[in-house]
Short mmCIF file of C-alpha atoms in Angstrom, two decimals:
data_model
loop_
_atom_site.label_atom_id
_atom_site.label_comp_id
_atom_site.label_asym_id
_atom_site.label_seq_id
_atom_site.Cartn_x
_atom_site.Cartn_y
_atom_site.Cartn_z
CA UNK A 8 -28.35 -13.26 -7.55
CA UNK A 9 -27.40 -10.62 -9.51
CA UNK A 10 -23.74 -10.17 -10.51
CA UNK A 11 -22.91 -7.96 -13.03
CA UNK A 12 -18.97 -7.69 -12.28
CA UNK A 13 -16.18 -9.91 -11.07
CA UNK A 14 -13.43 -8.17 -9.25
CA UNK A 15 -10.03 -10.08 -8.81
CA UNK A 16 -7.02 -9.98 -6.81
CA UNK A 17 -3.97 -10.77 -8.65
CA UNK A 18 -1.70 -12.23 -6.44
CA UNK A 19 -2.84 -15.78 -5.26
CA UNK A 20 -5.61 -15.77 -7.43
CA UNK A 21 -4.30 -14.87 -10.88
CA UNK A 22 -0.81 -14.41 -9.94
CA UNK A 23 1.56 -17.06 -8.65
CA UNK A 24 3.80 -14.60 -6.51
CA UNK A 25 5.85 -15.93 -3.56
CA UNK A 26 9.59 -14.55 -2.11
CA UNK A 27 10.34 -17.87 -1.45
CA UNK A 28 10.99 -18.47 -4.98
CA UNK A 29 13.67 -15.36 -4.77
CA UNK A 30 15.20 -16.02 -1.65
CA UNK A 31 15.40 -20.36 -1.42
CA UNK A 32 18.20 -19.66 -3.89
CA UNK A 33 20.21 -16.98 -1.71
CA UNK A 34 20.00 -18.48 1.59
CA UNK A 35 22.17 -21.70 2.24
CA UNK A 36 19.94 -22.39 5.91
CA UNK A 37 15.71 -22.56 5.20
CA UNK A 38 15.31 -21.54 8.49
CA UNK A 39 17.53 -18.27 8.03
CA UNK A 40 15.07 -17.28 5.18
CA UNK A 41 12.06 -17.84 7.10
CA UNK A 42 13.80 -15.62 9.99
CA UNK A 43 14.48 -12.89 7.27
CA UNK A 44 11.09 -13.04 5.40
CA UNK A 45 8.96 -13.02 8.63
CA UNK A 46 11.34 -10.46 11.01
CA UNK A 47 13.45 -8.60 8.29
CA UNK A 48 11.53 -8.29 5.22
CA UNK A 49 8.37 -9.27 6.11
CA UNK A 50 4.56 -9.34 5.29
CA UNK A 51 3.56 -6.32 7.29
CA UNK A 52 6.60 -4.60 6.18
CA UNK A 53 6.27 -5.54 2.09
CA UNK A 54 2.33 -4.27 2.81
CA UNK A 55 3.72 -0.39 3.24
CA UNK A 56 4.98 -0.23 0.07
CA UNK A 57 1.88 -1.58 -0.85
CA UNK A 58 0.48 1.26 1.00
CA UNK A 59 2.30 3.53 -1.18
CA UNK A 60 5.74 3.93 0.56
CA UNK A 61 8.95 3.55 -1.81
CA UNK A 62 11.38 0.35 -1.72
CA UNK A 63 14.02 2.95 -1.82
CA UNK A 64 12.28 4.34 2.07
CA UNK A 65 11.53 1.16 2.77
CA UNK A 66 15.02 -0.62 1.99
CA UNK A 67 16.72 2.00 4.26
CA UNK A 68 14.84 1.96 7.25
CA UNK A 69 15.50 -2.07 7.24
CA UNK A 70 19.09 -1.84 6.59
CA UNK A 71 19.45 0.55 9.28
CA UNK A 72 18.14 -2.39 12.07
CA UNK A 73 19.42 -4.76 9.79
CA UNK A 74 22.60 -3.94 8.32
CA UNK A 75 23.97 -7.82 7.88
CA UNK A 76 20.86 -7.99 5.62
CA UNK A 77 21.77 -5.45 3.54
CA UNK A 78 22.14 -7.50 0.22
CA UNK A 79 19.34 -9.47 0.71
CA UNK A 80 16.88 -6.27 1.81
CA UNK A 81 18.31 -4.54 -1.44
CA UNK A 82 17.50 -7.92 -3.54
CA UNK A 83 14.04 -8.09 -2.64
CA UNK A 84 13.51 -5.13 -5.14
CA UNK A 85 16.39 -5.57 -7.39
CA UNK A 86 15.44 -9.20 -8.08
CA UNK A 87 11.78 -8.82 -7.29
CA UNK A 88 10.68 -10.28 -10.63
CA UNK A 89 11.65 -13.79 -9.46
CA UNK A 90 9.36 -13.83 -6.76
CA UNK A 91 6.68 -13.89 -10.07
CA UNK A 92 6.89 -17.53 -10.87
CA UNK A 93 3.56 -16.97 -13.53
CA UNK A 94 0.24 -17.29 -13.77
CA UNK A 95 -2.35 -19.73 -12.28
CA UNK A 96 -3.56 -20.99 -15.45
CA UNK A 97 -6.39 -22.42 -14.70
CA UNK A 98 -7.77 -19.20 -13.30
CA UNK A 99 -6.60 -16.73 -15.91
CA UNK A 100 -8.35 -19.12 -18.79
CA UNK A 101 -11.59 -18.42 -16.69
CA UNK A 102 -10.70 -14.77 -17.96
CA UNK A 103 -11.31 -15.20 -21.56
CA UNK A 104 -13.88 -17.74 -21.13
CA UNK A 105 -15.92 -15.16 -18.67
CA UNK A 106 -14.82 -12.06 -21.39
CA UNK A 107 -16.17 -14.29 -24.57
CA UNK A 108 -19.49 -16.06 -23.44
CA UNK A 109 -20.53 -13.58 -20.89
CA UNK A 110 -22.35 -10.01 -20.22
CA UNK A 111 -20.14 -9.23 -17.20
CA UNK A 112 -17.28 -6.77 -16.65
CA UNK A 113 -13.94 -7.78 -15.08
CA UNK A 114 -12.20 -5.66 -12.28
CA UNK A 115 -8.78 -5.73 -10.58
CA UNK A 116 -8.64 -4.79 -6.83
CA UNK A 117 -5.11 -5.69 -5.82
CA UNK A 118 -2.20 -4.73 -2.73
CA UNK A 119 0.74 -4.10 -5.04
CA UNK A 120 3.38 -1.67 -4.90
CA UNK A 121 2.97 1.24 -7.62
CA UNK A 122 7.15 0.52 -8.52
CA UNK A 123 6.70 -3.38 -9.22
CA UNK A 124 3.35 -3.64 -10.39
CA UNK A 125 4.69 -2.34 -14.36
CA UNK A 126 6.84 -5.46 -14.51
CA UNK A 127 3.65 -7.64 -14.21
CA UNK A 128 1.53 -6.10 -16.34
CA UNK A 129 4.46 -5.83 -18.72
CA UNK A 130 4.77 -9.77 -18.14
CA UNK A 131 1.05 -11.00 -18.57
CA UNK A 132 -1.42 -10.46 -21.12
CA UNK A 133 -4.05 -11.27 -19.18
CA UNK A 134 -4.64 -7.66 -17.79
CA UNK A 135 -5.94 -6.63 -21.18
CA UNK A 136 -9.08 -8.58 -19.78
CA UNK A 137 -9.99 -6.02 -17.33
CA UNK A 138 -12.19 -2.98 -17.78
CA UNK A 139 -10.89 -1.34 -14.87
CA UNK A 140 -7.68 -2.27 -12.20
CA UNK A 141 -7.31 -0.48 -8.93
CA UNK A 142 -3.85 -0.76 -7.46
CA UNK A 143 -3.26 0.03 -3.52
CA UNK A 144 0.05 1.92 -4.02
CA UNK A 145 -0.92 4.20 -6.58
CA UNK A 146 -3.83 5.27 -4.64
CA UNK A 147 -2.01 4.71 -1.11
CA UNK A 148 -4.25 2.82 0.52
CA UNK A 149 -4.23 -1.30 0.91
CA UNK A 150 -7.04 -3.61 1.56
CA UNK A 151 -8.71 -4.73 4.08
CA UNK A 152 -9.49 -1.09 4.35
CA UNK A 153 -13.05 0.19 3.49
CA UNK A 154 -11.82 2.56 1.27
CA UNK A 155 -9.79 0.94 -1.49
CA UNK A 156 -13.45 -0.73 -2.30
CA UNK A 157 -15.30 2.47 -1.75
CA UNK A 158 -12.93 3.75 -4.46
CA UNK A 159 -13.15 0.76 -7.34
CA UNK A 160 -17.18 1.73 -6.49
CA UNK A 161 -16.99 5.25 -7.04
CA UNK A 162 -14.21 5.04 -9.82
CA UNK A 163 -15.96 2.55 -12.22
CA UNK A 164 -19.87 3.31 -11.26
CA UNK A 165 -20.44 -0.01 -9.55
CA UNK A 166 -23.07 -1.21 -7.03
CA UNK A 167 -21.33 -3.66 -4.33
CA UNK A 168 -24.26 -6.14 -4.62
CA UNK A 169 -24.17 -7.00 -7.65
CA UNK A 170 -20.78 -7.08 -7.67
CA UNK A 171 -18.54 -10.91 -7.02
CA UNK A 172 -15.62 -10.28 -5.01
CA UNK A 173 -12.43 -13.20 -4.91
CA UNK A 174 -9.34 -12.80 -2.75
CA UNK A 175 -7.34 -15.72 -1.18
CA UNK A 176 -6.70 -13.02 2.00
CA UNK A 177 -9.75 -14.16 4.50
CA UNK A 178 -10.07 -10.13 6.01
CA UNK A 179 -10.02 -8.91 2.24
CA UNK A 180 -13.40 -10.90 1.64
CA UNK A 181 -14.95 -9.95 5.11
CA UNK A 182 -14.52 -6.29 4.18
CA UNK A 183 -15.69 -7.01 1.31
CA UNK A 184 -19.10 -9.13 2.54
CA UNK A 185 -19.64 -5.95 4.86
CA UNK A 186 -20.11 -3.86 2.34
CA UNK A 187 -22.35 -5.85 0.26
CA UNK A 188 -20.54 -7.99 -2.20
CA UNK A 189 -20.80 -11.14 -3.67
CA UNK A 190 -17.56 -13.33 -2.35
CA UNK A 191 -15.58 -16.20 -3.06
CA UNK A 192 -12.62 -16.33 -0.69
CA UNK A 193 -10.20 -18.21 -2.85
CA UNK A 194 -7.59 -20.71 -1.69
CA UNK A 195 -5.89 -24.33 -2.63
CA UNK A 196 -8.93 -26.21 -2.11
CA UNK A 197 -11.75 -23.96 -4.31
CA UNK A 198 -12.19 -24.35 -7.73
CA UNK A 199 -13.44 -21.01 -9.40
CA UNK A 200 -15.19 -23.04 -12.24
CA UNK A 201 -17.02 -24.61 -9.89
CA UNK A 202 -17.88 -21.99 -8.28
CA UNK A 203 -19.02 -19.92 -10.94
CA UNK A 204 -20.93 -22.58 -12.54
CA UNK A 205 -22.90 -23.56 -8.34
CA UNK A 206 -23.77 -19.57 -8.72
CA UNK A 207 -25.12 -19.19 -12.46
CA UNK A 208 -22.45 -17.84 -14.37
CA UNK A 209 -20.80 -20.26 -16.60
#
């Protein structure tokens, strides 16, 4: 196995980033929240300005079918940094530890809106660790799309095989195997030391 380069996803991986932690404190009924964040403001909705699509497009078209929800549509930008509740430790020491006793290159594929993704970098050192960081809304177009990857490929010069993909989003890897990668698909119960260490790298 030949890995050369590690490309991360932030959010879930190196980034602990949840609406919940926004919203729990604005809605008096739990179950009102989880009507708003999976009908009003939801995943496939936050994913277009992912895409590349402005909050300020975005925010009006949901008022407009939600007008009741017009404070909490407008918070969800407004107040978006307290959806960032910080970093998964554990993962982002792997970044220094992978920068100072190893040969490999880091890389940051990520879904993240072009307008928000400033305040994290602004926020976490940690980003200093990458050679190169692809973000879906400045290029306006998300994972699990072929061509986000085909771009970080292009962009930085690098071969998908000997490159190790993580993502905690189970199509993002799949995409990712397709085309050739190295994967770990990330989530509560993996450890990435110990992953790294069963495939040769720490």
């Amino acid at each position: 196995m030949q890995i050369e380069n590690i490309v991360f996803d932030f959010g879930g991986v190196l980034v602990d980033w949840n609406p919940r932690y926004l919203f729990t404190g604005e809605f008096a009924d739990p179950e009102e929240m989880e009507y708003f964040l999976a009908t009003v403001c939801s995943p496939e909705w936050n994913l277009r300005q992912d895409a590349g699509r402005s909050f300020a497009e975005g925010i009006a078209e949901r008022e407009q079918y939600y007008p009741e929800y017009t404070e909490m549509i407008r918070k969800y930008f407004s107040d978006w940094q307290i959806m960032l509740r910080g970093e998964i430790s554990e993962n982002v020491k792997l970044l220094k530890i992978l920068q100072s006793t190893t040969k490999l290159k880091l890389f940051g594929l990520t879904n993240w809106s072009a307008e928000t993704m400033p305040i994290a970098r602004q926020r976490f050192t940690f980003f200093q660790c990458f050679t190169g960081i692809v973000v879906s809304g400045e290029e306006k177009m998300v994972k699990p799309d072929r061509e986000i990857y085909q771009l970080l490929l292009t962009r930085y010069s690098l071969v998908a095989e000997r490159c190790l993909f993580i993502d905690d989003g189970e199509l993002n890897v799949q995409t990712a195997q397709a085309m050739g990668f190295h994967t770990i698909h990330y989530h509560g119960e993996v450890r990435l030391a110990d992953e790294f260490r069963r495939m040769g790298i720490l």
